Coordinates of N, CA and C in Angstrom, one line a residue:
X1 N 88.4 43.9 -88.3 CA 87.0 43.6 -88.3 C 86.7 42.2 -88.1
X2 N 87.6 41.3 -88.7 CA 87.3 39.9 -88.5 C 87.3 39.5 -87.1
X3 N 88.3 40.0 -86.3 CA 88.3 39.6 -84.9 C 87.0 40.1 -84.1
X4 N 86.6 41.4 -84.4 CA 85.4 41.9 -83.7 C 84.2 41.2 -84.2
X5 N 84.1 40.9 -85.5 CA 83.0 40.1 -86.0 C 82.9 38.7 -85.2
X6 N 84.0 38.0 -85.1 CA 84.0 36.7 -84.4 C 83.7 36.9 -82.9
X7 N 84.3 37.9 -82.3 CA 84.0 38.1 -80.8 C 82.6 38.4 -80.6
X8 N 82.0 39.3 -81.4 CA 80.6 39.7 -81.3 C 79.6 38.6 -81.5
X9 N 79.9 37.9 -82.6 CA 79.0 36.7 -82.9 C 79.0 35.7 -81.7
X10 N 80.2 35.5 -81.2 CA 80.4 34.5 -80.2 C 79.7 34.9 -78.9
X11 N 79.8 36.2 -78.6 CA 79.0 36.7 -77.4 C 77.6 36.5 -77.5
X12 N 77.0 36.8 -78.6 CA 75.6 36.7 -78.9 C 75.2 35.1 -78.9
X13 N 76.0 34.4 -79.6 CA 75.6 32.9 -79.7 C 75.8 32.2 -78.4
X14 N 76.7 32.7 -77.6 CA 77.0 32.0 -76.3 C 76.1 32.4 -75.2
X15 N 75.8 33.7 -75.1 CA 75.2 34.2 -73.9 C 73.8 34.8 -74.1
X16 N 73.3 35.0 -75.4 CA 72.0 35.5 -75.6 C 70.9 34.7 -74.9
X17 N 70.8 33.4 -75.3 CA 69.8 32.5 -74.8 C 69.9 32.4 -73.2
X18 N 71.1 32.3 -72.7 CA 71.2 32.2 -71.3 C 70.7 33.5 -70.6
X19 N 70.9 34.6 -71.2 CA 70.3 35.9 -70.7 C 68.8 35.9 -70.8
X20 N 68.3 35.5 -71.9 CA 66.8 35.5 -72.1 C 66.1 34.6 -71.2
X21 N 66.7 33.4 -70.9 CA 66.1 32.4 -70.0 C 66.2 32.9 -68.6
X22 N 67.4 33.5 -68.2 CA 67.6 33.9 -66.9 C 66.7 35.1 -66.5
X23 N 66.7 36.1 -67.4 CA 66.1 37.4 -67.2 C 64.5 37.3 -67.3
X24 N 64.1 36.5 -68.3 CA 62.7 36.5 -68.7 C 62.0 35.2 -68.7
X25 N 62.7 34.2 -68.2 CA 62.2 32.8 -68.0 C 61.6 32.3 -69.3
X26 N 62.3 32.6 -70.4 CA 61.8 32.2 -71.8 C 61.7 30.7 -71.9
X27 N 60.8 30.2 -72.7 CA 60.6 28.8 -72.9 C 61.5 28.3 -73.9
X28 N 61.7 27.0 -73.9 CA 62.6 26.4 -75.0 C 61.9 26.5 -76.3
X29 N 60.6 26.5 -76.4 CA 59.9 26.8 -77.6 C 60.2 28.1 -78.2
X30 N 60.2 29.1 -77.4 CA 60.5 30.5 -77.9 C 62.0 30.5 -78.5
X31 N 62.9 29.8 -77.8 CA 64.3 29.8 -78.3 C 64.4 29.1 -79.6
X32 N 63.6 28.0 -79.7 CA 63.5 27.2 -81.0 C 63.0 28.1 -82.1
X33 N 62.0 28.8 -81.9 CA 61.4 29.8 -82.8 C 62.4 30.8 -83.3
X34 N 63.2 31.3 -82.3 CA 64.2 32.3 -82.6 C 65.2 31.7 -83.6
X35 N 65.7 30.5 -83.3 CA 66.7 29.9 -84.1 C 66.1 29.6 -85.5
X36 N 64.9 29.1 -85.6 CA 64.2 28.8 -86.9 C 64.1 30.1 -87.7
X37 N 63.7 31.2 -87.1 CA 63.5 32.4 -87.8 C 64.8 32.9 -88.3
X38 N 65.8 32.8 -87.5 CA 67.2 33.3 -87.9 C 67.6 32.5 -89.1
X39 N 67.5 31.2 -89.2 CA 67.9 30.4 -90.2 C 67.1 30.6 -91.5
X40 N 65.8 30.7 -91.3 CA 65.0 30.9 -92.5 C 65.3 32.2 -93.2
X41 N 65.6 33.2 -92.5 CA 66.0 34.5 -93.1 C 67.4 34.6 -93.5
X42 N 68.3 33.8 -93.0 CA 69.7 33.8 -93.4 C 69.9 33.1 -94.7
X43 N 69.1 32.1 -95.0 CA 69.3 31.3 -96.2 C 69.2 32.2 -97.5
X44 N 68.1 33.0 -97.7 CA 68.0 33.9 -98.8 C 69.1 34.9 -98.9
X45 N 69.5 35.4 -97.7 CA 70.7 36.4 -97.7 C 71.9 35.8 -98.2
X46 N 72.2 34.6 -97.8 CA 73.4 33.9 -98.3 C 73.2 33.6 -99.8
X47 N 72.1 33.2 -100.2 CA 71.8 32.8 -101.6 C 72.1 34.0 -102.5
X48 N 71.6 35.2 -102.1 CA 71.7 36.4 -102.9 C 72.9 37.2 -102.6
X49 N 73.8 36.8 -101.8 CA 74.9 37.6 -101.3 C 75.8 38.0 -102.5
X50 N 76.0 37.1 -103.5 CA 76.9 37.4 -104.6 C 76.3 38.6 -105.4
X51 N 74.9 38.6 -105.6 CA 74.3 39.7 -106.3 C 74.4 41.0 -105.5
X52 N 74.3 40.9 -104.2 CA 74.4 42.1 -103.3 C 75.9 42.6 -103.4
X53 N 76.8 41.7 -103.4 CA 78.3 42.2 -103.4 C 78.5 42.9 -104.8
X54 N 77.9 42.3 -105.8 CA 78.1 42.9 -107.2 C 77.5 44.3 -107.2
X55 N 76.4 44.6 -106.5 CA 75.7 45.8 -106.6 C 76.4 46.9 -105.6
X56 N 76.8 46.5 -104.4 CA 77.3 47.5 -103.5 C 78.8 47.3 -103.1
X57 N 79.3 46.2 -103.4 CA 80.7 45.9 -103.1 C 80.9 45.3 -101.8
X58 N 82.0 44.6 -101.6 CA 82.2 44.0 -100.3 C 82.5 44.9 -99.1
X59 N 83.2 46.0 -99.4 CA 83.4 47.0 -98.3 C 82.2 47.5 -97.6
X60 N 81.3 48.1 -98.5 CA 80.0 48.6 -98.0 C 79.2 47.5 -97.3
X61 N 79.2 46.3 -97.9 CA 78.5 45.1 -97.3 C 79.0 44.8 -96.0
X62 N 80.3 44.8 -95.8 CA 80.9 44.6 -94.4 C 80.4 45.7 -93.4
X63 N 80.5 46.9 -93.9 CA 80.0 48.0 -93.0 C 78.6 47.9 -92.6
X64 N 77.7 47.7 -93.6 CA 76.3 47.5 -93.3 C 76.0 46.4 -92.4
X65 N 76.7 45.2 -92.6 CA 76.5 44.1 -91.7 C 76.9 44.4 -90.3
X66 N 78.0 45.1 -90.1 CA 78.4 45.5 -88.8 C 77.5 46.5 -88.1
X67 N 77.0 47.4 -88.9 CA 76.0 48.4 -88.4 C 74.8 47.6 -88.0
X68 N 74.4 46.6 -88.7 CA 73.3 45.8 -88.4 C 73.5 45.0 -87.1
X69 N 74.8 44.5 -86.9 CA 75.1 43.8 -85.7 C 75.0 44.8 -84.5
X70 N 75.5 46.0 -84.7 CA 75.5 47.0 -83.7 C 74.0 47.2 -83.2
X71 N 73.1 47.4 -84.2 CA 71.7 47.6 -83.8 C 71.2 46.3 -83.0
X72 N 71.5 45.2 -83.5 CA 71.1 43.9 -82.8 C 71.7 43.8 -81.4
X73 N 72.9 44.0 -81.3 CA 73.6 43.9 -79.9 C 73.1 44.8 -78.9
X74 N 73.0 46.1 -79.3 CA 72.5 47.2 -78.5 C 71.1 46.9 -78.2
X75 N 70.3 46.5 -79.2 CA 68.9 46.2 -79.0 C 68.6 45.2 -77.9
X76 N 69.4 44.2 -77.9 CA 69.2 43.2 -76.8 C 69.3 43.8 -75.4
X77 N 70.1 44.8 -75.3 CA 70.2 45.5 -74.0 C 69.0 46.3 -73.6
X78 N 68.0 46.4 -74.5 CA 66.9 47.2 -74.2 C 65.5 46.4 -74.2
X79 N 65.6 45.1 -74.5 CA 64.3 44.4 -74.5 C 63.8 44.3 -73.1
X80 N 62.5 44.2 -73.0 CA 61.8 44.1 -71.7 C 61.0 42.9 -71.6
X81 N 60.9 42.1 -72.7 CA 60.2 40.8 -72.7 C 60.9 39.9 -73.7
X82 N 60.9 38.6 -73.3 CA 61.6 37.6 -74.2 C 61.1 37.6 -75.6
X83 N 59.9 37.9 -75.9 CA 59.4 37.9 -77.3 C 60.0 39.0 -78.2
X84 N 60.5 40.0 -77.5 CA 61.1 41.1 -78.3 C 62.3 40.7 -79.0
X85 N 62.9 39.6 -78.5 CA 64.2 39.0 -79.1 C 63.9 38.7 -80.6
X86 N 62.6 38.2 -80.8 CA 62.2 37.8 -82.1 C 62.3 39.0 -83.2
X87 N 62.3 40.2 -82.7 CA 62.4 41.4 -83.6 C 63.8 41.6 -84.0
X88 N 64.7 41.2 -83.2 CA 66.2 41.4 -83.5 C 66.8 40.2 -84.1
X89 N 66.4 39.1 -83.8 CA 67.0 37.8 -84.4 C 67.1 37.8 -85.9
X90 N 66.1 38.3 -86.6 CA 66.3 38.3 -88.1 C 67.5 39.0 -88.6
X91 N 68.0 39.9 -87.8 CA 69.2 40.7 -88.2 C 70.5 39.8 -88.3
X92 N 70.4 38.6 -87.7 CA 71.5 37.7 -87.7 C 71.8 37.3 -89.2
X93 N 70.8 37.1 -90.0 CA 71.1 36.8 -91.4 C 72.0 37.9 -92.1
X94 N 71.7 39.2 -91.7 CA 72.5 40.3 -92.3 C 73.8 40.3 -91.7
X95 N 73.8 40.2 -90.3 CA 75.1 40.3 -89.6 C 76.1 39.2 -90.0
X96 N 75.6 37.9 -90.1 CA 76.5 36.9 -90.4 C 76.6 36.7 -91.9
X97 N 75.5 36.5 -92.5 CA 75.4 36.2 -94.0 C 76.1 37.2 -94.8
X98 N 75.8 38.5 -94.6 CA 76.5 39.5 -95.5 C 78.0 39.7 -95.1
X99 N 78.2 39.7 -93.8 CA 79.6 39.9 -93.4 C 80.5 38.8 -93.9
X100 N 80.1 37.5 -93.6 CA 81.0 36.4 -94.1 C 81.2 36.4 -95.6
X101 N 80.1 36.5 -96.3 CA 80.3 36.5 -97.8 C 81.1 37.6 -98.3
X102 N 80.9 38.8 -97.7 CA 81.7 40.0 -98.2 C 83.1 39.9 -97.7
X103 N 83.4 39.4 -96.5 CA 84.7 39.3 -96.0 C 85.6 38.3 -96.9
X104 N 85.0 37.2 -97.2 CA 85.7 36.2 -98.1 C 86.0 36.8 -99.4
X105 N 85.1 37.6 -100.0 CA 85.3 38.3 -101.2 C 86.4 39.4 -101.1
X106 N 86.3 40.2 -100.0 CA 87.2 41.2 -99.9 C 88.6 40.7 -99.7
X107 N 88.8 39.7 -98.9 CA 90.1 39.1 -98.6 C 90.7 38.5 -99.9
X108 N 89.8 37.9 -100.7 CA 90.3 37.4 -102.0 C 90.8 38.5 -102.9
X109 N 90.1 39.7 -102.8 CA 90.5 40.8 -103.7 C 91.8 41.5 -103.3
X110 N 92.2 41.4 -102.0 CA 93.4 42.0 -101.6 C 94.6 41.1 -101.4
X111 N 94.3 39.8 -101.5 CA 95.4 38.8 -101.3 C 96.3 38.8 -102.5
X112 N 97.6 38.6 -102.2 CA 98.6 38.4 -103.3 C 98.2 37.2 -104.2
X113 N 98.6 37.3 -105.5 CA 98.3 36.1 -106.4 C 98.9 34.8 -105.8
X114 N 98.1 33.8 -105.8 CA 98.5 32.5 -105.3 C 98.3 32.3 -103.8
X115 N 97.9 33.3 -103.1 CA 97.7 33.2 -101.7 C 96.3 33.5 -101.2
X116 N 95.3 33.4 -102.1 CA 93.9 33.7 -101.8 C 93.4 32.7 -100.7
X117 N 93.6 31.4 -100.9 CA 93.2 30.4 -100.0 C 93.8 30.6 -98.6
X118 N 95.1 30.9 -98.6 CA 95.8 31.2 -97.3 C 95.2 32.4 -96.6
X119 N 95.0 33.5 -97.4 CA 94.4 34.7 -96.8 C 93.0 34.5 -96.3
X120 N 92.2 33.7 -97.0 CA 90.8 33.3 -96.5 C 90.9 32.4 -95.3
X121 N 91.9 31.6 -95.2 CA 92.1 30.7 -94.1 C 92.5 31.6 -92.9
X122 N 93.3 32.6 -93.1 CA 93.8 33.5 -92.0 C 92.5 34.3 -91.5
X123 N 91.7 34.8 -92.5 CA 90.5 35.5 -92.0 C 89.6 34.6 -91.1
X124 N 89.4 33.3 -91.5 CA 88.6 32.4 -90.8 C 89.2 32.1 -89.5
X125 N 90.5 32.0 -89.4 CA 91.2 31.8 -88.1 C 91.0 32.9 -87.2
X126 N 91.1 34.1 -87.7 CA 91.0 35.3 -86.8 C 89.5 35.4 -86.4
X127 N 88.6 35.3 -87.3 CA 87.1 35.5 -86.9 C 86.6 34.4 -86.1
X128 N 86.7 33.1 -86.6 CA 86.0 32.0 -86.0 C 86.9 31.2 -85.0
X129 N 88.2 31.6 -85.0 CA 89.1 30.9 -84.0 C 89.4 31.9 -82.9
X130 N 90.2 32.9 -83.2 CA 90.7 33.8 -82.2 C 89.6 34.7 -81.6
X131 N 88.7 35.2 -82.5 CA 87.7 36.0 -82.0 C 86.7 35.3 -81.2
X132 N 86.3 34.1 -81.6 CA 85.3 33.3 -80.9 C 85.9 32.9 -79.6
X133 N 87.2 32.4 -79.6 CA 87.9 31.9 -78.5 C 88.0 33.0 -77.4
X134 N 88.5 34.2 -77.8 CA 88.6 35.2 -76.9 C 87.4 35.6 -76.2
X135 N 86.3 35.7 -77.0 CA 84.9 36.1 -76.5 C 84.5 35.0 -75.5
X136 N 84.7 33.7 -75.9 CA 84.2 32.6 -75.0 C 84.9 32.7 -73.6
X137 N 86.3 32.9 -73.7 CA 87.1 32.8 -72.5 C 86.8 34.1 -71.6
X138 N 86.7 35.3 -72.2 CA 86.6 36.5 -71.5 C 85.1 36.9 -71.3
X139 N 84.2 36.4 -72.2 CA 82.8 36.9 -72.1 C 82.1 36.6 -70.8
X140 N 82.2 35.3 -70.4 CA 81.5 35.0 -69.1 C 82.0 35.7 -67.9
X141 N 83.3 35.9 -67.9 CA 83.9 36.6 -66.8 C 83.5 38.1 -66.8
X142 N 83.5 38.7 -68.0 CA 83.1 40.1 -68.1 C 81.6 40.3 -67.8
X143 N 80.8 39.3 -68.2 CA 79.4 39.3 -67.9 C 79.1 39.2 -66.4
X144 N 79.9 38.3 -65.8 CA 79.8 38.1 -64.4 C 80.1 39.4 -63.6
X145 N 81.1 40.2 -64.1 CA 81.5 41.4 -63.5 C 80.5 42.6 -63.7
X146 N 80.0 42.7 -65.0 CA 79.3 43.9 -65.4 C 77.8 43.6 -65.7
X147 N 77.5 42.4 -66.0 CA 76.2 42.0 -66.4 C 76.1 41.9 -67.9
X148 N 75.1 41.2 -68.4 CA 74.9 40.9 -69.8 C 74.5 42.2 -70.6
X149 N 73.6 42.9 -70.1 CA 73.1 44.1 -70.8 C 74.3 45.1 -71.2
X150 N 75.1 45.5 -70.2 CA 76.2 46.4 -70.6 C 77.2 45.8 -71.6
X151 N 77.4 44.4 -71.5 CA 78.3 43.8 -72.4 C 77.7 43.8 -73.8
X152 N 76.5 43.5 -74.0 CA 75.9 43.5 -75.3 C 75.9 44.9 -75.9
X153 N 75.6 45.9 -75.0 CA 75.7 47.4 -75.6 C 77.0 47.7 -75.9
X154 N 78.1 47.4 -75.2 CA 79.4 47.8 -75.5 C 79.9 47.1 -76.8
X155 N 79.7 45.8 -76.9 CA 80.1 45.2 -78.2 C 79.4 45.8 -79.4
X156 N 78.1 46.2 -79.2 CA 77.4 46.9 -80.3 C 78.0 48.2 -80.6
X157 N 78.3 48.9 -79.6 CA 78.9 50.2 -79.9 C 80.3 50.1 -80.5
X158 N 81.1 49.1 -80.0 CA 82.4 48.9 -80.6 C 82.3 48.5 -82.1
X159 N 81.3 47.7 -82.4 CA 81.0 47.3 -83.9 C 80.7 48.6 -84.7
X160 N 79.9 49.4 -84.1 CA 79.4 50.7 -84.8 C 80.7 51.5 -85.1
X161 N 81.5 51.7 -84.0 CA 82.7 52.6 -84.2 C 83.7 52.0 -85.2
X162 N 84.0 50.7 -85.1 CA 85.0 50.1 -85.9 C 84.4 50.0 -87.4
X163 N 83.1 49.9 -87.5 CA 82.6 49.8 -88.9 C 82.8 51.1 -89.6
X164 N 82.7 52.2 -88.8 CA 82.9 53.5 -89.4 C 84.4 53.8 -89.7
X165 N 85.2 53.3 -88.8 CA 86.7 53.4 -89.1 C 87.1 52.6 -90.3
X166 N 86.5 51.4 -90.4 CA 86.8 50.5 -91.5 C 86.4 51.2 -92.8
X167 N 85.2 51.8 -92.8 CA 84.7 52.5 -94.0 C 85.6 53.7 -94.4
X168 N 86.0 54.4 -93.3 CA 86.8 55.5 -93.6 C 88.2 55.1 -94.2
X169 N 88.7 54.0 -93.8 CA 90.0 53.5 -94.2 C 90.0 52.8 -95.6
X170 N 88.9 52.2 -95.9 CA 88.8 51.3 -97.1 C 87.9 51.8 -98.2
X171 N 87.1 52.8 -98.0 CA 86.1 53.1 -99.0 C 86.8 53.7 -100.2
X172 N 86.2 53.4 -101.4 CA 86.8 53.9 -102.6 C 86.9 55.4 -102.6
X173 N 88.0 55.9 -103.0 CA 88.2 57.4 -103.1 C 88.0 57.9 -104.6
X174 N 87.5 59.0 -104.7 CA 87.3 59.6 -106.0 C 88.5 60.7 -106.1
X175 N 89.2 60.5 -107.2 CA 90.4 61.4 -107.4 C 90.1 62.5 -108.4

């Protein structure tokens, strides 16, 4: 999940605004509004993430954040005007804020004693290093071959599928 999270976030962060400007001739002001909206909504999500984790647990929080990312990524493939991006950008707070907070908590809960920091470092390396790097290197090439819309849709569908697999493999079982 960490790799897919990083790769998906990198695709959106690297290519969304290029797509919006190229396809819809969006203004710099609109892009600035989108970033501002994203950050304003991400702050309370990060602030309350501990409370959310305590209520629903890190596994469900990871799943919900990835399902939110799936909606966001696929949604970009259906917008017909640049302003519609503003409807999807608030989901960034959920996709990033909830996932990252939950992933750090989940990794800490499964790491062997004394290796929590190392496990969290490994998670960060996979998500923000390998996932981002792979997406940056291959993303432009794949977009050049297939176009931005199919790539956004495919990464969204992959996140949907893998979030369900993750849920199935990790959800608490009743005995």
